[in-house]
Every structure is written in C-alpha cells, then in structure tokens.
Amino acid sequence: KVIENLTNAGVKAIGIDINMSGPDQFSPQNDSTMLHAIKKSGRVVLAGKVDETTEQLIEEGSSFVTKIKEDYGNIFFTADSSIGIVQPPPDYDGVFRRYLPYIKSNATQKLVPSFGFALLNKYYGLENKTVAKRSDGFFLLGDKKIPRFDRYTVLINFYGAGGTFPRIKLIDVLDGKDFETIDELNTGVDLNTWDDPEIGLLQSGVFKDKIVIIGSTMPEDRDLLPISFAYGKQKGDNIIYGAEFHANIIQNILSNNFLYVQSKESELITIFLLTAFSFYASSFIRKIKFRIGFLLEAANFFLIVFILFGIYKASVFLFINHKLVTVIVSPALAAIVGYFSSTAYHFLKERRQNILIKGMFGQYVSKNVVNELLLNPDKLQLGGERKNVSILFSDIAGFTTFSENKEPEQLVSFINEYLNEMTEIIIANEGTLDKYLGDAIMAFWGAPIEVEEHAYKACLTAVQMQTRLNQLSEKWINASEPNIQVRIGINSGDVIVGNIGGVKRFDYTVMGDNVNLASRLEGANKEYATSTMISEATYEMIHNKVLVRELDLIRVKGKTKPTRVYELIGLTGDPAAEVRLKTLNEYYAGLESYKKRNFETALTHFKKSFELFSDYPSKVYLQRSQNYVANPPPESWDGVFEISPNPPLADLRRSKSGLLTEK
C-alpha cells in the first residue's frame, strides 16, 4: 500500500532497506501482493546482500543439477531485478565513512550496485543493473563524476548526525481514506494523514520527484551505524540508522556535494616541504648561540608542536571550507622525522667537528684550548682570516755541526727530547704549535682562539725555553754532550691564519710579512750573539712587563719602514734580569753617542762595556764605531741596517752568516 501511495505521489525512487529473505509467515498472498506492487510501480529498489543466494534443482535433459539462484537474499528480486547491496565497509576503528558504488558477488561473479547507487539508477532512469565505472580519480554514473577515495570506495560528506534528513512515519503514508488504522478504529475518528484534502501528505507535494528510503528505526532491528559526526552530548551519539546512512551519499551525488581527497602528488610534496622546513627550522634554532642549550632544545620541541598544531588546523580548515580531506599522519611524521634528522645531522656534524678540532689541534695546543674550541666551535674559522697574533721562531745554533758527530739514532733521540720539552712549555702557555722543521720550532699565540696578552705569553715562553735549555744543558754536558744554544725571534702583528694547503692536505698555520719578520729576527740573533730578539711591535704591547736591551734599528728586505729590535733579557720582577740590566750602563751610553754620530765617544763606552762584561753587542758597535771614525758616514745616514732575506722557511737549519749588511 505504501508503495502504491508513494508512486501516486510522484516519487522517483523507493528504497526498501529491510531484509526480506524469506516468505511472509502469515500469508503467501501477502508476498504475491507485494511482488505485484513492486512490478507495477517500477520504482522500487530492494535491499540485498552478496553471497546469500540459495541453491535449487533444475532439470537439464534427463537429470537434475544444482544451480545458484540469483536473488541476493531477497525473495522479491524477481519483481524487476532492482537490487542494492547494503553492506558498507567500516574503517579500522569501526566507524563508517566510506561507501561502495558496487560490490562483486563471489557466488554469481557479477558486479552489483550498492543500495544508494541502485536508487540513483532509478532516479536518473538508468538500467537497474548499471554499475558505476571506475576512471582516473572518479567513479562515473551517467554524467556524474564522483571523486574516489581509494580504488573501490568514495567518502561520504555527512550532512550531520542522526535526524538530519526529514523522517515521516510509515503509518502516515499508509493512512488514506480507504485504510483504517487501529487508532481510527478505536477512536472512531477518521484522520487520513495521507490524502486529507487540507493536511494530507499527498496534497503537500513533499514526495514529488524525491527519493524515499523505507527503513527500520526500531533499536532491536540493529540497523544502526557509527559515523564520524555526533551531537557531542554523550558517548555513542554518533549513531545513525541505515536508511540515513544511504541518504547521505545519495544527497552528495544529487547535489554534487563531494569530499575530495588530497592527491598522492600533493601529499608527497607536502611531506617533502614539511620535512625540509622542520629540518632547516630546527637547524636554524640550533645555530643560535645561547649559553643554556636546554632552552634551544625546548624551542625546537615547541617548534614541532607548533607545526603539528598547524597541520591539524590546516586540515580542519580545508575540510570545512574546501571539502578537501588531507592526510595528517604522514605530514606529522614528516615534521617529526625532519626534527630528528636535524638532531642526528647536527650530532654527527658536531661529532665530526669535534674529531676535526681534536685531530687538528690536539697535538698543538693545550687541552683547555681544545675544550674551549669544542664548546665554542664558532671561535674557529676554518678558512683564512686576519688576526693579530704573536709569532715565535726558535732554532738550535750550530745544529749542522752538532748533528755531524751523531749517529742517526742518537740524533733522533736528542731531538725528540729537546722538542718535547720546548713544546710542553709552548702549550702550557696557551700557544699553538705550528710545525717542526728539523730542530726548528714555529709557534704562535692568538689563534685559533683569542689569547689575552699574547705578546707577553710569547715572551714568557721564550724566557722559560731558555731557562729549561740551561737545565738540560747541564745534563747533556755531564753526558759528554756539547753545550748548545737556541736562538729565538718574536714578532707581533696582523697575519692571515687558517687552513693553508690543498683540498686533501692542509695545515692550520699563519702567513704574512709579520711571520717572515719573526723568522728573520730569530736568525738576526747570530749577528749580535744574542739568544732572544723581539720586535718593536711586541715590545710596545708589553713594555712594562719585560726587561729588554735595545739592539738596533733594522730594515727587513721588502719593507721601507725600519723596525727597532730588542734583546729579551727577562721579565719584570726577575732579580737576575735586573742585575744584568745594571751591567749595560756603558752600552747605553755608547748607543746614545752612536745615534748622535759621536763615534769616538761611543767607541770608548762600547770598548769599556765589552772589556768589563764580554758583551758581544758592545763588540758589534765597537767595530762599527771604529769604522765610522775612520770613514764617517754621509749626512743622510740614519743608523738603519738592512737584514738580507733568510732562505725559505722549509730549511731553517741554514747558515745565518751575513744577515746584517751596512747600508
């Protein structure tokens, strides 16, 4: 009766979401009437299930065979073969979000439209067994393009929780003028909710051109499905009836109101960008120099939390405003992977940097310097940079003659002992050992990290080296070894410091004119028979902390400006050095007269100084004064002597003869 009434009301499709797998238990006539009504209407879709077919005996020739009866669990299938499968797939969490356009029956090996799509076949006038075609990214049903979620399903764009679609009681459609309900019989009042001229549903036009789904709302029928929408009032209020579930996907297709799924290409790009952003943002934070490292890691943690929150908010925004379903888990994992990748990268980078620093400086500077570089690697610029440093060169006087009388094994043992002792002093005073060249040592102060009073540290090292050498000499003399002397040159100034060399082989060293000057001062000691010579630049930096004797005004080849040089006698407060200075009164008196071109007076003072104290620099000036008394210099004479260039630094065991030549 309801089918007849709805058909007369002009509905386009009637879906009966009720399992009718067996005959009417009260009257076979009822089934016959139902079958007739379905055929007459031509607009009814029945609910069916796959693989719930029955078997029957069919006569073939002289025997009977068993064949599958195609009815999909509904006895009225034969009315017009319009069936829709009501077996939607749940997600892994048991919630229903997807819809199957069709299902394959293993029993019949046929594709059967799902319940909603079968109703749409009726609505659009398609054949009953029409199955949506799968194409690239869509399912095609007539001229409708329905976005695919995966290979077999579409996403349902739910319009709300249960009760969103209008519900009409079955009895109200049934109650016409020629049908009396129990209530009408009991009360004697004829209501006629269906065809009453004023309030009847038939006259209201509510069913005109609509799709009507008939389903049970009785809880005991268990036609209830959990979906992804809820009222939010209590747990479990995300349940809707099966009829409403089908109504949502049907309305989606009727209104072209679809949910679109983020493409795989877009997902991959998002994952890549988030991984890169997370990696570089985390790396940028780690580059910030902050004393409390924990705060940087806390900032990184909050960065990742912010990214994850941003992914969530963006996903919700796109879903609500653009009906785009985006992935959340893989981008979130990408951000986390980017963070941990940055952590691993910087850990390996720091480890490699630590190994590099230890390998590069562990043997050349003190452990304190190495630890400082490890804690603050930004203080180490591995490329060339300009720095103000103090450079020290030392060399054993007469080493060539000394080595000729030694067996190679003895010579190596001697050199190792000597270099070890000198190196310990350099490193203890925060110096950087540059290299050994035979018996020569090159060191500097002020790089790779800043050293306060680097000029003083260099001079302190020179004094301690000479003191330690005197102690070693006593031992060597007792062992019948000849006495040796070491000449030291120190200069301070700007140099280029960094990794010098090829791509695969390089050294951390210093270069520049100030380095060459320090090397030449070491060699110039031979002219004056001094042990340690420092430049004017070094002396001016620490003049109140050292005791020196002015030696000469010299000009290094390649430079126009002369350099005043000093003999380092000792440090301020050293009693022995102060006693030594008192013996230089005659020397300074002679030097004063010498500068004023009063060579005869200068000769007298230098002679007295040499005879009393055997002072060799006094002898040098004595000879010069004698020469100038006999051959006065020109009026342009400025007292400057030029130093001829030393041989290359690679051969510091060179002859020092002729370093000073008269201008």
Coordinates of C-alpha atoms in Angstrom, one line a residue, residues 7-517:
T7 CA 4.2 6.0 -6.6
N8 CA 1.0 8.0 -7.0
A9 CA 2.7 10.9 -5.1
G10 CA 5.3 11.1 -7.9
V11 CA 8.4 9.8 -6.1
K12 CA 11.2 8.9 -8.5
A13 CA 12.6 6.0 -6.4
I14 CA 11.6 4.0 -3.4
G15 CA 14.3 2.1 -1.4
I16 CA 13.2 -0.6 1.0
D17 CA 16.1 -1.0 3.4
I18 CA 14.6 -4.1 5.0
N19 CA 15.9 -7.6 4.8
M20 CA 13.2 -9.7 3.2
S21 CA 14.9 -13.0 2.7
G22 CA 12.0 -15.3 3.5
P23 CA 8.3 -15.6 2.8
D24 CA 5.6 -13.9 4.8
Q25 CA 4.9 -16.2 7.8
F26 CA 1.2 -15.2 7.9
S27 CA 0.1 -15.5 4.3
P28 CA 1.7 -16.3 0.9
Q29 CA -0.9 -13.9 -0.6
N30 CA 0.8 -11.0 1.1
D31 CA 4.1 -11.9 -0.8
S32 CA 2.2 -12.1 -4.0
T33 CA 0.6 -8.7 -3.4
M34 CA 4.0 -7.2 -2.6
L35 CA 5.5 -8.6 -5.7
H36 CA 2.7 -7.2 -7.8
A37 CA 3.1 -3.8 -6.2
I38 CA 6.8 -3.7 -7.0
K39 CA 6.3 -4.7 -10.6
K40 CA 3.5 -2.1 -11.0
S41 CA 5.5 0.7 -9.5
G42 CA 8.8 0.1 -11.3
R43 CA 10.5 2.5 -8.9
V44 CA 11.4 0.2 -6.1
V45 CA 14.9 -0.8 -5.1
L46 CA 15.3 -3.8 -2.7
A47 CA 18.0 -4.3 -0.1
G48 CA 20.2 -7.3 -0.8
K49 CA 23.4 -8.9 0.3
V50 CA 26.1 -10.6 -1.7
D51 CA 26.8 -14.3 -1.3
E52 CA 23.5 -15.0 0.4
T53 CA 22.0 -16.8 -2.6
T54 CA 20.0 -20.0 -2.5
E55 CA 20.5 -23.3 -4.4
Q56 CA 17.8 -25.0 -6.4
L57 CA 17.5 -28.2 -8.5
I58 CA 16.9 -27.5 -12.2
E59 CA 16.1 -30.3 -14.8
E60 CA 18.5 -30.5 -17.6
G61 CA 17.8 -33.3 -20.1
S62 CA 17.1 -36.5 -18.2
S63 CA 18.7 -35.3 -14.9
F64 CA 18.6 -32.6 -12.3
V65 CA 21.6 -30.3 -11.5
T66 CA 22.1 -27.9 -8.6
K67 CA 22.4 -24.2 -9.6
I68 CA 22.7 -21.0 -7.8
K69 CA 19.6 -18.9 -7.6
E70 CA 20.3 -15.2 -8.1
D71 CA 18.3 -13.3 -5.6
Y72 CA 20.9 -11.7 -3.3
G73 CA 19.0 -12.7 -0.2
N74 CA 15.7 -11.0 -1.2
I75 CA 12.7 -13.1 -2.3
F76 CA 11.3 -10.1 -4.3
F77 CA 14.4 -9.8 -6.6
T78 CA 12.4 -11.4 -9.4
A79 CA 10.0 -8.5 -9.4
D80 CA 12.2 -6.3 -11.7
S81 CA 15.7 -7.3 -10.7
S82 CA 16.4 -3.9 -9.0
I83 CA 18.6 -4.7 -6.0
G84 CA 21.0 -2.7 -4.0
I85 CA 23.7 -4.2 -1.7
V86 CA 23.5 -2.9 1.9
Q87 CA 27.0 -3.9 3.1
P88 CA 29.0 -0.7 3.6
P89 CA 32.7 -1.2 4.7
P90 CA 33.7 0.1 8.1
D91 CA 37.1 1.7 8.7
Y92 CA 39.7 0.2 11.0
D93 CA 38.2 1.9 14.0
G94 CA 34.7 0.5 13.3
V95 CA 33.4 3.9 12.1
F96 CA 31.6 4.1 8.7
R97 CA 32.9 6.9 6.5
R98 CA 33.1 5.3 3.0
Y99 CA 30.6 3.9 0.5
L100 CA 31.0 1.2 -2.1
P101 CA 29.5 2.1 -5.5
Y102 CA 29.3 -1.6 -6.3
I103 CA 30.2 -5.0 -4.9
K104 CA 31.3 -8.2 -6.6
S105 CA 29.4 -11.3 -5.7
N106 CA 31.6 -14.3 -5.4
A107 CA 28.7 -16.6 -5.9
T108 CA 27.5 -15.1 -9.2
Q109 CA 30.8 -13.4 -10.2
K110 CA 28.7 -10.3 -11.1
L111 CA 29.1 -6.6 -10.1
V112 CA 26.0 -5.5 -8.2
P113 CA 25.3 -1.8 -7.5
S114 CA 25.1 -0.8 -3.8
F115 CA 21.8 0.3 -2.4
G116 CA 22.4 4.1 -2.8
F117 CA 23.7 3.7 -6.4
A118 CA 20.8 1.4 -7.3
L119 CA 18.3 4.1 -6.1
L120 CA 20.2 6.7 -8.3
N121 CA 19.8 4.3 -11.3
K122 CA 16.1 4.6 -10.7
Y123 CA 16.3 8.4 -10.2
Y124 CA 18.3 9.0 -13.4
G125 CA 16.4 6.5 -15.5
L126 CA 19.4 4.1 -15.9
E127 CA 19.1 0.4 -16.2
N128 CA 18.7 -1.4 -12.9
K129 CA 22.0 -3.3 -13.1
T130 CA 24.0 -0.2 -14.2
V131 CA 27.3 -0.2 -12.3
A132 CA 29.4 3.0 -11.8
K133 CA 32.6 2.9 -14.0
R134 CA 35.9 3.5 -12.4
S135 CA 38.1 6.0 -14.1
D136 CA 41.2 8.1 -13.1
G137 CA 40.3 9.6 -9.8
F138 CA 36.5 9.2 -10.2
F139 CA 33.5 6.9 -10.4
L140 CA 31.3 7.7 -13.4
L141 CA 27.5 7.2 -13.0
G142 CA 25.8 8.6 -16.1
D143 CA 27.1 12.2 -16.3
K144 CA 28.0 12.3 -12.6
K145 CA 31.7 12.3 -11.7
I146 CA 32.1 11.1 -8.1
P147 CA 35.5 11.5 -6.6
R148 CA 37.2 8.3 -5.5
F149 CA 38.7 7.9 -2.1
D150 CA 40.6 4.7 -3.0
R151 CA 40.3 2.1 -5.6
Y152 CA 36.8 0.9 -4.5
T153 CA 35.2 3.5 -2.3
V154 CA 34.1 7.1 -2.0
L155 CA 34.0 9.3 1.0
I156 CA 30.6 10.3 2.4
N157 CA 30.2 14.0 3.1
F158 CA 27.9 13.7 6.0
Y159 CA 25.3 16.5 6.5
G160 CA 25.2 16.0 10.2
A161 CA 24.4 13.5 13.0
G162 CA 21.2 11.3 13.2
G163 CA 18.0 13.1 12.4
T164 CA 19.4 15.5 9.7
F165 CA 17.1 14.2 7.0
P166 CA 13.3 14.6 7.4
R167 CA 11.5 11.5 8.7
I168 CA 7.9 10.6 8.1
K169 CA 6.2 7.7 9.9
L170 CA 5.2 4.8 7.7
I171 CA 1.7 4.9 9.2
D172 CA 1.2 8.5 8.0
V173 CA 1.8 7.4 4.4
L174 CA -0.4 4.4 4.8
D175 CA -3.4 6.2 6.4
G176 CA -5.6 7.1 3.5
K177 CA -9.3 7.4 3.1
D178 CA -9.6 3.7 2.2
F179 CA -7.4 2.5 5.0
E180 CA -8.3 2.5 8.7
T181 CA -5.6 2.3 11.4
I182 CA -6.1 0.8 14.8
D183 CA -6.2 4.3 16.3
E184 CA -9.0 5.2 13.9
L185 CA -10.9 2.0 14.8
N186 CA -10.5 2.6 18.5
T187 CA -11.4 6.3 18.4
G188 CA -13.9 6.4 15.6
V189 CA -12.1 9.4 14.2
D190 CA -11.0 9.3 10.6
L191 CA -7.7 11.1 10.3
N192 CA -6.5 10.3 6.8
T193 CA -2.9 11.7 7.1
W194 CA -2.1 10.7 3.6
D195 CA -4.8 12.0 1.4
D196 CA -6.7 14.5 3.6
P197 CA -7.5 17.5 1.3
E198 CA -6.1 20.0 3.7
I199 CA -3.3 18.4 5.7
G200 CA -2.6 15.2 3.8
L201 CA 0.9 14.4 2.7
L202 CA -0.2 13.6 -0.8
Q203 CA -1.5 17.1 -1.4
S204 CA 1.5 18.7 0.2
G205 CA 3.8 17.6 -2.6
V206 CA 6.5 16.6 -0.2
F207 CA 7.3 13.4 -2.1
K208 CA 7.2 14.9 -5.6
D209 CA 10.3 13.9 -7.6
K210 CA 12.0 12.7 -4.4
I211 CA 13.8 9.5 -3.4
V212 CA 12.2 7.8 -0.4
I213 CA 14.0 5.2 1.7
I214 CA 12.0 3.0 4.0
G215 CA 13.9 1.6 6.9
S216 CA 13.5 0.5 10.5
T217 CA 14.0 2.8 13.4
M218 CA 13.5 0.1 15.9
P219 CA 16.7 -0.4 18.0
E220 CA 16.0 -4.1 18.2
D221 CA 16.4 -4.4 14.5
R222 CA 20.1 -3.2 15.0
D223 CA 20.2 -1.2 11.7
L224 CA 22.5 1.3 13.4
L225 CA 25.9 2.5 12.2
P226 CA 28.5 4.7 13.9
I227 CA 29.7 7.6 11.8
S228 CA 32.2 10.4 12.1
F229 CA 29.5 13.0 13.2
A230 CA 28.0 13.3 16.6
Y231 CA 25.8 15.5 18.7
G232 CA 28.6 15.7 21.3
K233 CA 26.2 15.4 24.2
Q234 CA 27.2 11.9 25.3
K235 CA 29.3 9.0 24.3
G236 CA 27.8 7.0 21.4
D237 CA 25.6 9.7 20.0
N238 CA 27.3 9.4 16.6
I239 CA 24.9 6.5 15.7
I240 CA 22.5 6.9 12.7
Y241 CA 20.1 4.5 11.1
G242 CA 21.0 2.6 8.0
A243 CA 18.4 4.5 5.9
E244 CA 20.0 7.8 6.9
F245 CA 23.5 6.4 6.1
H246 CA 22.4 5.7 2.5
A247 CA 20.6 9.0 2.3
N248 CA 23.8 10.9 2.9
I249 CA 25.7 9.5 -0.1
I250 CA 22.6 9.8 -2.4
Q251 CA 22.3 13.5 -1.5
N252 CA 26.0 14.0 -2.1
I253 CA 25.6 12.8 -5.6
L254 CA 22.4 14.6 -6.3
S255 CA 23.9 17.9 -5.1
N256 CA 27.5 17.4 -6.3
N257 CA 28.5 17.9 -2.7
F258 CA 31.5 15.7 -2.6
L259 CA 34.6 15.4 -0.4
Y260 CA 37.8 15.5 -2.3
V261 CA 40.9 13.6 -1.3
Q262 CA 44.3 15.1 -1.4
S263 CA 46.3 13.7 -4.3
K264 CA 49.3 11.5 -3.8
E265 CA 51.4 14.0 -5.6
S266 CA 50.3 16.8 -3.3
E267 CA 50.8 14.6 -0.3
L268 CA 54.4 13.8 -1.4
I269 CA 55.1 17.5 -2.0
T270 CA 53.6 18.3 1.5
I271 CA 55.7 15.6 3.1
F272 CA 58.9 16.9 1.4
L273 CA 58.2 20.5 2.2
L274 CA 57.4 19.8 5.9
T275 CA 60.4 17.6 6.3
A276 CA 62.6 20.3 4.8
F277 CA 61.0 23.1 6.8
S278 CA 61.2 21.1 10.0
F279 CA 64.9 20.2 9.3
Y280 CA 66.0 23.7 8.4
A281 CA 64.0 25.5 11.0
S282 CA 65.3 23.1 13.7
S283 CA 68.8 23.6 12.3
F284 CA 68.4 27.4 12.4
I285 CA 67.4 27.3 16.0
R286 CA 70.4 25.1 16.8
K287 CA 72.7 27.7 15.2
I288 CA 71.6 30.3 17.7
K289 CA 74.3 30.8 20.2
F290 CA 72.9 30.6 23.7
R291 CA 74.6 29.6 26.9
I292 CA 71.8 27.4 28.1
G293 CA 71.5 24.6 25.5
F294 CA 68.4 23.2 27.1
L295 CA 66.4 26.2 26.1
L296 CA 67.3 25.7 22.4
E297 CA 66.0 22.1 22.6
A298 CA 62.9 23.4 24.3
A299 CA 62.4 25.9 21.5
N300 CA 62.8 23.0 19.0
F301 CA 60.2 21.0 20.8
F302 CA 57.7 23.8 20.7
L303 CA 58.5 24.4 17.1
I304 CA 57.5 20.8 16.3
V305 CA 54.3 21.1 18.5
F306 CA 53.5 24.3 16.5
I307 CA 54.0 22.6 13.2
L308 CA 51.8 19.6 14.3
F309 CA 49.1 22.0 15.5
G310 CA 49.4 23.9 12.2
I311 CA 48.9 20.7 10.2
Y312 CA 45.8 19.9 12.3
K313 CA 44.3 23.4 11.9
A314 CA 45.1 23.5 8.2
S315 CA 43.4 20.1 7.7
V316 CA 40.3 21.2 9.6
F317 CA 40.2 24.5 7.6
L318 CA 40.5 22.7 4.2
F319 CA 37.9 20.1 5.2
I320 CA 35.3 22.7 6.4
N321 CA 35.8 25.4 3.8
H322 CA 37.0 23.5 0.7
K323 CA 35.7 19.9 1.3
L324 CA 39.3 18.6 0.9
V325 CA 40.3 15.7 3.0
T326 CA 44.0 15.9 3.7
V327 CA 46.3 13.4 5.3
I328 CA 47.5 14.3 8.8
V329 CA 49.6 11.4 10.0
S330 CA 52.2 11.4 7.2
P331 CA 52.8 15.2 7.3
A332 CA 53.0 15.0 11.1
L333 CA 55.5 12.2 10.9
A334 CA 57.4 14.2 8.2
A335 CA 57.8 17.1 10.6
I336 CA 58.9 14.8 13.4
V337 CA 61.4 13.0 11.0
G338 CA 62.7 16.4 9.9
Y339 CA 63.3 17.3 13.6
F340 CA 65.1 14.0 14.4
S341 CA 67.0 14.2 11.1
S342 CA 68.2 17.7 12.1
T343 CA 69.1 16.3 15.6
A344 CA 71.1 13.4 14.1
Y345 CA 72.7 15.7 11.5
H346 CA 73.9 18.2 14.0
F347 CA 75.0 15.4 16.3
L348 CA 77.1 13.9 13.5
K349 CA 78.3 17.3 12.4
E350 CA 79.4 18.2 15.9
R351 CA 81.0 14.9 16.3
R352 CA 82.8 15.3 13.1
Q353 CA 83.7 18.8 14.0
N354 CA 85.0 17.7 17.4
I355 CA 87.1 15.0 15.7
L356 CA 88.4 17.6 13.3
I357 CA 89.2 20.0 16.1
K358 CA 90.9 17.3 18.2
G359 CA 92.8 16.0 15.2
M360 CA 93.8 19.4 14.1
F361 CA 94.7 21.0 17.4
G362 CA 95.0 18.2 19.9
Q363 CA 98.8 17.9 19.4
Y364 CA 99.5 21.6 19.0
V365 CA 97.6 23.4 21.7
S366 CA 96.7 22.8 25.4
K367 CA 93.7 20.7 26.4
N368 CA 92.0 23.8 27.7
V369 CA 92.2 25.4 24.3
V370 CA 90.8 22.2 22.7
N371 CA 87.9 22.1 25.2
E372 CA 87.2 25.8 24.5
L373 CA 87.0 25.1 20.8
L374 CA 84.7 22.1 21.3
L375 CA 82.3 24.2 23.5
N376 CA 82.5 27.2 21.1
P377 CA 83.4 26.0 17.6
D378 CA 82.3 29.4 16.3
K379 CA 85.7 30.7 17.6
L380 CA 87.4 28.5 15.0
Q381 CA 87.1 29.8 11.5
L382 CA 88.5 27.1 9.3
G383 CA 89.0 29.4 6.4
G384 CA 91.7 32.1 6.2
E385 CA 91.1 35.2 8.5
R386 CA 93.0 38.2 9.6
K387 CA 94.1 38.1 13.2
N388 CA 96.6 39.9 15.5
V389 CA 99.0 37.3 16.9
S390 CA 102.5 36.9 18.2
I391 CA 104.8 34.5 16.4
L392 CA 107.8 32.7 17.8
F393 CA 110.6 31.0 15.8
S394 CA 113.4 29.1 17.6
D395 CA 116.4 27.3 16.2
I396 CA 119.4 25.5 17.6
A397 CA 122.7 27.4 16.9
G398 CA 125.3 25.3 15.0
F399 CA 123.0 22.3 14.7
T400 CA 124.5 21.1 11.5
T401 CA 128.0 20.8 13.0
F402 CA 126.4 19.2 16.1
S403 CA 124.5 16.6 14.1
E404 CA 127.5 15.5 12.0
N405 CA 129.0 13.9 15.1
K406 CA 125.9 11.9 16.0
E407 CA 124.6 8.6 14.8
P408 CA 121.1 8.9 13.3
E409 CA 119.5 7.0 16.3
Q410 CA 121.3 9.3 18.8
L411 CA 120.3 12.4 16.9
V412 CA 116.6 11.4 16.8
S413 CA 116.6 10.7 20.5
F414 CA 118.2 14.0 21.3
I415 CA 115.9 16.0 19.0
N416 CA 112.8 14.2 20.4
E417 CA 113.8 15.1 24.0
Y418 CA 114.6 18.7 23.1
L419 CA 111.4 19.3 21.0
N420 CA 109.2 17.6 23.7
E421 CA 110.5 19.9 26.4
M422 CA 110.1 23.0 24.3
T423 CA 106.6 22.0 23.1
E424 CA 105.4 21.4 26.6
I425 CA 106.3 25.0 27.5
I426 CA 104.6 26.4 24.4
I427 CA 101.4 24.5 25.0
A428 CA 101.4 25.3 28.8
N429 CA 101.4 29.0 27.9
E430 CA 98.4 28.7 25.5
G431 CA 100.5 28.7 22.4
T432 CA 99.7 26.9 19.2
L433 CA 102.4 24.7 17.8
D434 CA 102.6 25.4 14.1
K435 CA 105.3 23.0 12.9
Y436 CA 108.7 21.4 13.4
L437 CA 111.3 21.9 10.7
G438 CA 114.2 19.8 11.8
D439 CA 115.4 21.3 15.0
A440 CA 113.4 24.5 14.4
I441 CA 110.1 25.3 16.1
M442 CA 107.4 27.7 14.9
A443 CA 104.5 28.7 17.2
F444 CA 102.0 31.5 17.6
W445 CA 99.6 33.0 20.1
G446 CA 96.1 34.4 19.4
A447 CA 94.7 31.7 17.2
P448 CA 92.6 29.6 16.8
I449 CA 91.1 31.3 19.9
E450 CA 91.8 34.7 21.3
V451 CA 94.6 34.8 23.9
E452 CA 94.8 37.8 26.3
E453 CA 98.3 39.4 26.2
H454 CA 99.6 37.1 23.5
A455 CA 102.8 39.1 23.2
Y456 CA 103.5 38.6 26.9
K457 CA 102.7 34.8 26.6
A458 CA 105.2 34.5 23.7
C459 CA 107.9 36.3 25.7
L460 CA 107.2 34.3 28.8
T461 CA 107.6 31.1 26.7
A462 CA 110.9 32.3 25.3
V463 CA 112.3 33.0 28.8
Q464 CA 111.1 29.6 30.1
M465 CA 112.5 27.8 27.0
Q466 CA 115.9 29.4 27.6
T467 CA 115.8 28.5 31.3
R468 CA 114.8 24.9 30.6
L469 CA 117.5 24.7 28.0
N470 CA 120.1 25.7 30.6
Q471 CA 118.8 22.9 32.8
L472 CA 119.0 20.4 30.0
S473 CA 122.5 21.5 29.0
E474 CA 123.8 20.7 32.4
K475 CA 122.6 17.1 32.0
W476 CA 123.9 16.9 28.4
I477 CA 127.3 18.3 29.4
N478 CA 127.5 15.6 32.2
A479 CA 126.8 13.1 29.5
S480 CA 129.8 14.5 27.4
E481 CA 127.5 16.3 25.0
P482 CA 128.5 19.7 23.7
N483 CA 126.7 22.8 25.0
I484 CA 124.0 24.1 22.7
Q485 CA 122.3 27.4 22.4
V486 CA 118.9 28.3 21.0
R487 CA 118.1 31.5 19.1
I488 CA 114.5 32.8 19.4
G489 CA 112.8 35.5 17.4
I490 CA 109.4 37.0 18.3
N491 CA 107.2 39.5 16.4
S492 CA 103.5 40.6 16.8
G493 CA 101.1 41.9 14.2
D494 CA 98.3 41.1 11.8
V495 CA 98.6 37.8 9.8
I496 CA 96.4 35.5 7.8
V497 CA 95.6 32.4 9.8
G498 CA 93.7 29.4 8.7
N499 CA 93.9 26.2 6.7
I500 CA 96.6 26.6 4.1
G501 CA 97.3 23.9 1.5
G502 CA 95.5 21.6 -0.9
V503 CA 92.0 20.1 -0.8
K504 CA 93.1 16.8 0.7
R505 CA 96.2 18.0 2.6
F506 CA 96.4 21.3 4.6
D507 CA 97.8 22.7 7.7
Y508 CA 96.5 25.3 10.2
T509 CA 99.2 27.9 10.0
V510 CA 99.9 31.7 9.8
M511 CA 101.2 33.7 6.8
G512 CA 102.3 37.2 6.1
D513 CA 105.1 39.7 6.5
N514 CA 104.9 39.7 10.3
V515 CA 105.6 35.9 10.1
N516 CA 108.6 36.5 7.9
L517 CA 109.9 39.2 10.3

